[in-house]
Amino acid sequence: MIKKIPIYGMLLAACFGCQTQKQVSGSKSETAQEAPQKKKGDLKSYTEVITPEAKSDEGLFTTHMVGEKLYFEIPLDLLEKDMLLVSRIAGVPAGFGGGYINAGSKMNEQVVRWYKRGDHIDMKVISFENQSEEDSPIYQSVVANNFFPILFSSKVVAYTDDKKAAVIEASDLFEEEIAAINGVNPRLKKEYKIKKLDKSRSYIESAHAYPKNIEVKHVMTYEAEEPPERDQAGTITMLMNQSMILLPEEKMQPRLADDRVGWFSVKKLDYSSDELKSDEYEIIRRWKLVPKDIEAYKRGELVEPVKPIVYYLDPATPKKWRPYFKQGIEDWNKAFEKAGFKNAIVAKDPPTKEEDPEFSPEDVRYSVVRYVASTTRNAMGPSVIDPRTGEIIESDIIWYHNHLRSYRNRFMIEAGAQNPAARTLMTPESEIGEMMRMVIAHEVGHALGLPHNMKASSAYPTDSLRSPEFTQKYGLTPSIMDYARVNYVAQPGDEGVRYIRMMGPYDLYAINWGYRYLPEAESPRDEKKTLDSWILAKAGDPIYEFGSGYGGYDPQSQRESLGRDQVKASEYGLANLKKVVPNLIEWTSTDGDGYDDLEEVYRELTYMWRGYVNHVITNVGGVYETRKTADQDGVVYTAVPEEKQKKAVKFLNEHAFSTPDWLLDQEILDRIEFAGAIERVQKLQDQAVTRLLEEDRLNRMIENQQVNGEKAYTVLEMLDDVRKGIFEELYQSKKVDAYRRNLQRSYVDAAASYVQALEEKKNGNITKSDLVALMRGELEQLKRDISRRKNRVSDQLTQYHWNDLLARIEAATDLES
């Protein structure tokens, strides 16, 4: 067969102003075999440049710090070798990126090669997205339209005595503002009004060399008119880490992605395809696992891989947590056994200096679970991949210390009503340890190539989560890659129920699909028939379905949702919250301390309530997605049944739009704030109304009515049901309290915004749809109802409120009184 080779494309739009040198067509680049021709006065001797004061480190390149200058000693036999340049933030100012960008955040990843051009060494950016067969006529066009941009260029200042390596000064690569490797994107530059990089306060902090990678840390200081924190004195300073990693000489065979099984992937374009277009496809990201004994593997025996996946614990990891971290890593061996491997993934304590004097978490040969002393409440599972093949080269799991706080609080909020162990801020080690174990397992799943599978939880009947036998055997969802952290469905009295997520059958299935070695397949296309057969064998079984959770239209694919019936699950969850609130003062109070913990837990509890409400809203105008290919029977998209949508609106009227007296515990409020409860509830309810009446949802309902007719839950029916719920006081001649007045104003404002879009000639999609007519009609109906009924209640503030709503409607629609 004809071998496909990568053709290289512009990765960063000419690298944002990096100088590009013209290359003569057909000219041969200089290699290690070409002896450098020294011209008098052009070069210095090695010792003139690399003086005895140099701080040198040998590795992939030898790095030299001479004073404040950084030199790279680049072996000529490494020229034109593929290397991965990974840019990460190593230190970040408070509040940067709204708090969503943390130390360890990856900012860019690109393949580079070093080339010799006369007396210069150039670093060029390479892309492997565009491909063509080398002997195809279109190959020349792909080459011409995907020219290598030069990211950095430096003059050779010396050669080693044996003439096998060139020395260049690399300082400018890290001290100049090169958009391709810095930590401030154009959006943040605009937000913080960054003027320029201050070179006097930007410098290289360290450079280290390892056998397969180079690590450079450098400080970048920007002048900024509006930095994220006021006390930053008009500057933003961050520490960047640049990793340059040698990619494998022997390439792993890629595996084609399939969106019916969730995998992180790399996009490719094949211009020599027989298709009448460029053939777009994706390959999955995975570690290279090859059985030691292929014949035994073929016989179905479990076989160890030639090179297992090894994770070391960070030396900073507290010793009491280490067993849980190691369990979370090695839990994946169960899944790898489904793929035919034993001992495929190994967790190790950090080696001592005596055991391995060269050990460093920065060394790409070591994957490390890093324990970060930070107030960030998160954990991450990033990995470094070879974009040519999708091979994962290295991975560092990041656990931020304060993530313990997140799980402590969530356990109390969602399990406190049912589980005595959750009724304290000092969560018992057995419970918090199990949570940490499963967080690490979740992040390792990402590092193995698996994305979130938010659809997994909908595979289990909701009431099964109240069964001890079921939950202890199957967990809370079929996949640990779902967001399903605590069993909030379980009720008081459900003894023996599992509360913490765990690995499930989908995880074993996905790992087998992605990692099983297929020795007979000589190309990715050769594997496809086998891979498809595994998917088809599970088709129709919700346990093995995948959904990313993006899009916001599929109620079966949502973050933090549990069970197949989101309305029932939210009812269970809400019932538990109502039992937790009266106990929060007792559970969070410590003698001699204030009420900070009470305030934090109470605030997060309100977010849980909002989450349950959002899970229900998604059913209204919702669409189920079941990923299929053309050879499978049935459709991909199906509207949520009418009865389920009506049930969702009934829940909203009863639990989201009613005044949450259960939440407004005066004993709590009087300890944490002097005011704010009304505004807080207003924001939560306003958000619920806005989400319910959002444009995409209403348009889906209109389309569903057009397609399914009487079987559909129509927009008119929904608006009628919601209006009667939100304006219950109007129709039952009751006084309206402050919370409900705010809610009713939110409803009128949300409906009026559609009509105002027409008046202001904004949002062409809205003005050309049925939505303006619908909302105008809704406001007219509401106006008639208020006009007829407003005087039936003697409460003066309620009367003022109805008159105010009439004025708002008239102002929005230009209707006459």
JSON list of C-alpha atoms in Angstrom, two decimals, residues 738-804:
[
{"chain": "A", "resi": 738, "resn": "ALA", "atom": "CA", "xyz": [-41.58, 39.99, 47.44]},
{"chain": "A", "resi": 739, "resn": "TYR", "atom": "CA", "xyz": [-40.03, 36.84, 45.97]},
{"chain": "A", "resi": 740, "resn": "ARG", "atom": "CA", "xyz": [-42.96, 36.19, 43.66]},
{"chain": "A", "resi": 741, "resn": "ARG", "atom": "CA", "xyz": [-43.13, 39.84, 42.58]},
{"chain": "A", "resi": 742, "resn": "ASN", "atom": "CA", "xyz": [-39.53, 39.57, 41.42]},
{"chain": "A", "resi": 743, "resn": "LEU", "atom": "CA", "xyz": [-40.28, 36.31, 39.61]},
{"chain": "A", "resi": 744, "resn": "GLN", "atom": "CA", "xyz": [-43.30, 37.78, 37.82]},
{"chain": "A", "resi": 745, "resn": "ARG", "atom": "CA", "xyz": [-41.27, 40.79, 36.70]},
{"chain": "A", "resi": 746, "resn": "SER", "atom": "CA", "xyz": [-38.62, 38.43, 35.36]},
{"chain": "A", "resi": 747, "resn": "TYR", "atom": "CA", "xyz": [-41.24, 36.59, 33.32]},
{"chain": "A", "resi": 748, "resn": "VAL", "atom": "CA", "xyz": [-42.65, 39.79, 31.81]},
{"chain": "A", "resi": 749, "resn": "ASP", "atom": "CA", "xyz": [-39.15, 41.10, 31.06]},
{"chain": "A", "resi": 750, "resn": "ALA", "atom": "CA", "xyz": [-38.13, 37.82, 29.40]},
{"chain": "A", "resi": 751, "resn": "ALA", "atom": "CA", "xyz": [-41.24, 37.81, 27.19]},
{"chain": "A", "resi": 752, "resn": "ALA", "atom": "CA", "xyz": [-40.87, 41.53, 26.41]},
{"chain": "A", "resi": 753, "resn": "SER", "atom": "CA", "xyz": [-37.26, 41.08, 25.28]},
{"chain": "A", "resi": 754, "resn": "TYR", "atom": "CA", "xyz": [-38.50, 39.20, 22.19]},
{"chain": "A", "resi": 755, "resn": "VAL", "atom": "CA", "xyz": [-40.87, 42.01, 21.21]},
{"chain": "A", "resi": 756, "resn": "GLN", "atom": "CA", "xyz": [-38.21, 44.62, 21.88]},
{"chain": "A", "resi": 757, "resn": "ALA", "atom": "CA", "xyz": [-35.85, 42.75, 19.57]},
{"chain": "A", "resi": 758, "resn": "LEU", "atom": "CA", "xyz": [-38.26, 43.64, 16.76]},
{"chain": "A", "resi": 759, "resn": "GLU", "atom": "CA", "xyz": [-38.56, 47.27, 17.83]},
{"chain": "A", "resi": 760, "resn": "GLU", "atom": "CA", "xyz": [-34.79, 47.66, 18.13]},
{"chain": "A", "resi": 761, "resn": "LYS", "atom": "CA", "xyz": [-34.13, 45.69, 14.93]},
{"chain": "A", "resi": 762, "resn": "LYS", "atom": "CA", "xyz": [-31.81, 43.35, 16.79]},
{"chain": "A", "resi": 763, "resn": "ASN", "atom": "CA", "xyz": [-31.31, 39.62, 16.37]},
{"chain": "A", "resi": 764, "resn": "GLY", "atom": "CA", "xyz": [-32.61, 38.86, 12.89]},
{"chain": "A", "resi": 765, "resn": "ASN", "atom": "CA", "xyz": [-33.24, 35.21, 13.77]},
{"chain": "A", "resi": 766, "resn": "ILE", "atom": "CA", "xyz": [-35.80, 36.19, 16.42]},
{"chain": "A", "resi": 767, "resn": "THR", "atom": "CA", "xyz": [-37.56, 38.86, 14.37]},
{"chain": "A", "resi": 768, "resn": "LYS", "atom": "CA", "xyz": [-38.06, 36.46, 11.44]},
{"chain": "A", "resi": 769, "resn": "SER", "atom": "CA", "xyz": [-39.39, 33.61, 13.58]},
{"chain": "A", "resi": 770, "resn": "ASP", "atom": "CA", "xyz": [-42.73, 32.96, 15.32]},
{"chain": "A", "resi": 771, "resn": "LEU", "atom": "CA", "xyz": [-41.25, 33.98, 18.65]},
{"chain": "A", "resi": 772, "resn": "VAL", "atom": "CA", "xyz": [-42.18, 37.67, 18.48]},
{"chain": "A", "resi": 773, "resn": "ALA", "atom": "CA", "xyz": [-45.78, 36.81, 17.64]},
{"chain": "A", "resi": 774, "resn": "LEU", "atom": "CA", "xyz": [-45.92, 34.22, 20.41]},
{"chain": "A", "resi": 775, "resn": "MET", "atom": "CA", "xyz": [-44.52, 36.55, 23.04]},
{"chain": "A", "resi": 776, "resn": "ARG", "atom": "CA", "xyz": [-46.62, 39.48, 21.91]},
{"chain": "A", "resi": 777, "resn": "GLY", "atom": "CA", "xyz": [-49.68, 37.25, 22.23]},
{"chain": "A", "resi": 778, "resn": "GLU", "atom": "CA", "xyz": [-48.52, 36.05, 25.65]},
{"chain": "A", "resi": 779, "resn": "LEU", "atom": "CA", "xyz": [-48.13, 39.63, 26.89]},
{"chain": "A", "resi": 780, "resn": "GLU", "atom": "CA", "xyz": [-51.52, 40.61, 25.49]},
{"chain": "A", "resi": 781, "resn": "GLN", "atom": "CA", "xyz": [-53.13, 37.67, 27.30]},
{"chain": "A", "resi": 782, "resn": "LEU", "atom": "CA", "xyz": [-51.37, 38.59, 30.52]},
{"chain": "A", "resi": 783, "resn": "LYS", "atom": "CA", "xyz": [-52.42, 42.24, 30.15]},
{"chain": "A", "resi": 784, "resn": "ARG", "atom": "CA", "xyz": [-56.08, 41.26, 29.74]},
{"chain": "A", "resi": 785, "resn": "ASP", "atom": "CA", "xyz": [-55.92, 38.96, 32.76]},
{"chain": "A", "resi": 786, "resn": "ILE", "atom": "CA", "xyz": [-54.24, 41.56, 34.98]},
{"chain": "A", "resi": 787, "resn": "SER", "atom": "CA", "xyz": [-56.66, 44.29, 33.90]},
{"chain": "A", "resi": 788, "resn": "ARG", "atom": "CA", "xyz": [-59.65, 42.13, 34.77]},
{"chain": "A", "resi": 789, "resn": "ARG", "atom": "CA", "xyz": [-58.34, 40.75, 38.07]},
{"chain": "A", "resi": 790, "resn": "LYS", "atom": "CA", "xyz": [-55.98, 43.32, 39.57]},
{"chain": "A", "resi": 791, "resn": "ASN", "atom": "CA", "xyz": [-58.51, 44.83, 41.98]},
{"chain": "A", "resi": 792, "resn": "ARG", "atom": "CA", "xyz": [-59.57, 41.57, 43.57]},
{"chain": "A", "resi": 793, "resn": "VAL", "atom": "CA", "xyz": [-56.91, 41.83, 46.30]},
{"chain": "A", "resi": 794, "resn": "SER", "atom": "CA", "xyz": [-56.88, 44.74, 48.75]},
{"chain": "A", "resi": 795, "resn": "ASP", "atom": "CA", "xyz": [-53.14, 44.60, 49.49]},
{"chain": "A", "resi": 796, "resn": "GLN", "atom": "CA", "xyz": [-51.78, 47.94, 48.27]},
{"chain": "A", "resi": 797, "resn": "LEU", "atom": "CA", "xyz": [-48.28, 46.71, 47.33]},
{"chain": "A", "resi": 798, "resn": "THR", "atom": "CA", "xyz": [-49.83, 43.91, 45.27]},
{"chain": "A", "resi": 799, "resn": "GLN", "atom": "CA", "xyz": [-52.01, 46.53, 43.52]},
{"chain": "A", "resi": 800, "resn": "TYR", "atom": "CA", "xyz": [-48.92, 48.62, 42.74]},
{"chain": "A", "resi": 801, "resn": "HIS", "atom": "CA", "xyz": [-47.22, 45.53, 41.43]},
{"chain": "A", "resi": 802, "resn": "TRP", "atom": "CA", "xyz": [-50.03, 44.68, 38.99]},
{"chain": "A", "resi": 803, "resn": "ASN", "atom": "CA", "xyz": [-50.07, 48.29, 37.73]},
{"chain": "A", "resi": 804, "resn": "ASP", "atom": "CA", "xyz": [-46.31, 48.19, 37.27]}
]
